[in-house]
């Protein structure tokens, strides 16, 4: 998960936008919502 966080931080630095990543893991879809203000994980 740390790997994803690093990728998100790099992407966010370049774009300055909110990042939405949809990650499929073990038949579960995790919606990872990351903003500059705070890091929050929302699982659907």
Short mmCIF file of N, CA and C in Angstrom, two decimals:
data_model
loop_
_atom_site.label_atom_id
_atom_site.label_comp_id
_atom_site.label_asym_id
_atom_site.label_seq_id
_atom_site.Cartn_x
_atom_site.Cartn_y
_atom_site.Cartn_z
N UNK A 1 0.83 -1.20 0.00
CA UNK A 1 0.00 0.00 0.00
C UNK A 1 0.87 1.25 0.00
N UNK A 2 2.02 1.14 0.60
CA UNK A 2 2.94 2.28 0.63
C UNK A 2 3.37 2.63 -0.79
N UNK A 3 3.49 1.59 -1.63
CA UNK A 3 3.88 1.81 -3.02
C UNK A 3 2.84 2.66 -3.73
N UNK A 4 1.56 2.34 -3.51
CA UNK A 4 0.48 3.12 -4.12
C UNK A 4 0.51 4.56 -3.63
N UNK A 5 0.77 4.72 -2.34
CA UNK A 5 0.79 6.06 -1.75
C UNK A 5 1.87 6.92 -2.39
N UNK A 6 3.02 6.32 -2.64
CA UNK A 6 4.12 7.05 -3.28
C UNK A 6 3.73 7.47 -4.69
N UNK A 7 3.08 6.57 -5.42
CA UNK A 7 2.64 6.87 -6.78
C UNK A 7 1.62 8.00 -6.77
N UNK A 8 0.71 7.96 -5.81
CA UNK A 8 -0.32 8.99 -5.69
C UNK A 8 0.30 10.34 -5.38
N UNK A 9 1.25 10.34 -4.45
CA UNK A 9 1.92 11.59 -4.08
C UNK A 9 2.64 12.19 -5.26
N UNK A 10 3.30 11.36 -6.05
CA UNK A 10 4.02 11.83 -7.22
C UNK A 10 3.05 12.40 -8.25
N UNK A 11 1.95 11.69 -8.49
CA UNK A 11 0.95 12.13 -9.45
C UNK A 11 0.33 13.45 -9.00
N UNK A 12 0.03 13.55 -7.71
CA UNK A 12 -0.62 14.73 -7.16
C UNK A 12 0.31 15.93 -7.24
N UNK A 13 1.60 15.70 -7.05
CA UNK A 13 2.58 16.77 -7.12
C UNK A 13 2.63 17.35 -8.54
N UNK A 14 2.51 16.47 -9.52
CA UNK A 14 2.59 16.91 -10.91
C UNK A 14 1.32 17.61 -11.39
N UNK A 15 0.17 17.15 -10.91
CA UNK A 15 -1.10 17.67 -11.41
C UNK A 15 -1.75 18.68 -10.48
N UNK A 16 -1.52 18.51 -9.17
CA UNK A 16 -2.14 19.40 -8.20
C UNK A 16 -3.63 19.13 -8.05
N UNK A 17 -4.07 17.97 -8.49
CA UNK A 17 -5.49 17.62 -8.41
C UNK A 17 -5.72 16.49 -7.42
N UNK A 18 -6.99 16.32 -7.05
CA UNK A 18 -7.34 15.18 -6.21
C UNK A 18 -7.19 13.91 -7.03
N UNK A 19 -6.81 12.86 -6.37
CA UNK A 19 -6.54 11.61 -7.08
C UNK A 19 -7.51 10.53 -6.62
N UNK A 20 -8.11 9.87 -7.58
CA UNK A 20 -8.98 8.74 -7.28
C UNK A 20 -8.38 7.49 -7.90
N UNK A 21 -8.06 6.54 -7.07
CA UNK A 21 -7.51 5.28 -7.58
C UNK A 21 -8.46 4.14 -7.24
N UNK A 22 -8.74 3.35 -8.24
CA UNK A 22 -9.55 2.17 -7.99
C UNK A 22 -8.65 0.95 -8.10
N UNK A 23 -8.51 0.25 -7.00
CA UNK A 23 -7.60 -0.88 -6.94
C UNK A 23 -8.38 -2.17 -6.67
N UNK A 24 -8.23 -3.14 -7.56
CA UNK A 24 -8.87 -4.44 -7.35
C UNK A 24 -7.89 -5.36 -6.62
N UNK A 25 -8.30 -5.86 -5.48
CA UNK A 25 -7.43 -6.71 -4.69
C UNK A 25 -8.25 -7.79 -3.99
N UNK A 26 -7.91 -9.06 -4.27
CA UNK A 26 -8.61 -10.18 -3.64
C UNK A 26 -10.11 -10.09 -3.82
N UNK A 27 -10.55 -9.81 -5.05
CA UNK A 27 -11.97 -9.72 -5.40
C UNK A 27 -12.66 -8.56 -4.70
N UNK A 28 -11.90 -7.65 -4.15
CA UNK A 28 -12.49 -6.47 -3.51
C UNK A 28 -12.04 -5.24 -4.26
N UNK A 29 -12.93 -4.29 -4.42
CA UNK A 29 -12.56 -3.04 -5.08
C UNK A 29 -12.44 -1.96 -4.02
N UNK A 30 -11.23 -1.44 -3.87
CA UNK A 30 -10.99 -0.41 -2.87
C UNK A 30 -10.90 0.94 -3.55
N UNK A 31 -11.73 1.86 -3.11
CA UNK A 31 -11.67 3.22 -3.63
C UNK A 31 -10.76 4.04 -2.72
N UNK A 32 -9.60 4.36 -3.26
CA UNK A 32 -8.64 5.11 -2.46
C UNK A 32 -8.73 6.59 -2.80
N UNK A 33 -9.17 7.36 -1.83
CA UNK A 33 -9.33 8.79 -2.02
C UNK A 33 -8.21 9.51 -1.30
N UNK A 34 -7.46 10.28 -2.05
CA UNK A 34 -6.33 10.98 -1.45
C UNK A 34 -6.38 12.45 -1.80
N UNK A 35 -6.23 13.31 -0.82
CA UNK A 35 -6.17 14.74 -1.07
C UNK A 35 -4.93 15.30 -0.40
N UNK A 36 -4.56 16.52 -0.77
CA UNK A 36 -3.39 17.14 -0.16
C UNK A 36 -3.60 17.40 1.33
N UNK A 37 -4.83 17.68 1.71
CA UNK A 37 -5.13 18.02 3.09
C UNK A 37 -4.99 16.82 4.03
N UNK A 38 -5.51 15.69 3.59
CA UNK A 38 -5.44 14.52 4.46
C UNK A 38 -5.50 13.25 3.63
N UNK A 39 -5.03 12.16 4.21
CA UNK A 39 -5.05 10.87 3.55
C UNK A 39 -6.16 10.04 4.18
N UNK A 40 -7.09 9.63 3.33
CA UNK A 40 -8.24 8.90 3.84
C UNK A 40 -8.53 7.73 2.91
N UNK A 41 -8.79 6.58 3.48
CA UNK A 41 -9.13 5.41 2.66
C UNK A 41 -10.61 5.08 2.85
N UNK A 42 -11.31 4.98 1.73
CA UNK A 42 -12.72 4.62 1.79
C UNK A 42 -12.92 3.29 1.08
N UNK A 43 -13.41 2.30 1.80
CA UNK A 43 -13.60 0.98 1.21
C UNK A 43 -15.06 0.77 0.86
N UNK A 44 -15.33 0.43 -0.40
CA UNK A 44 -16.70 0.19 -0.83
C UNK A 44 -16.87 -1.31 -1.08
#
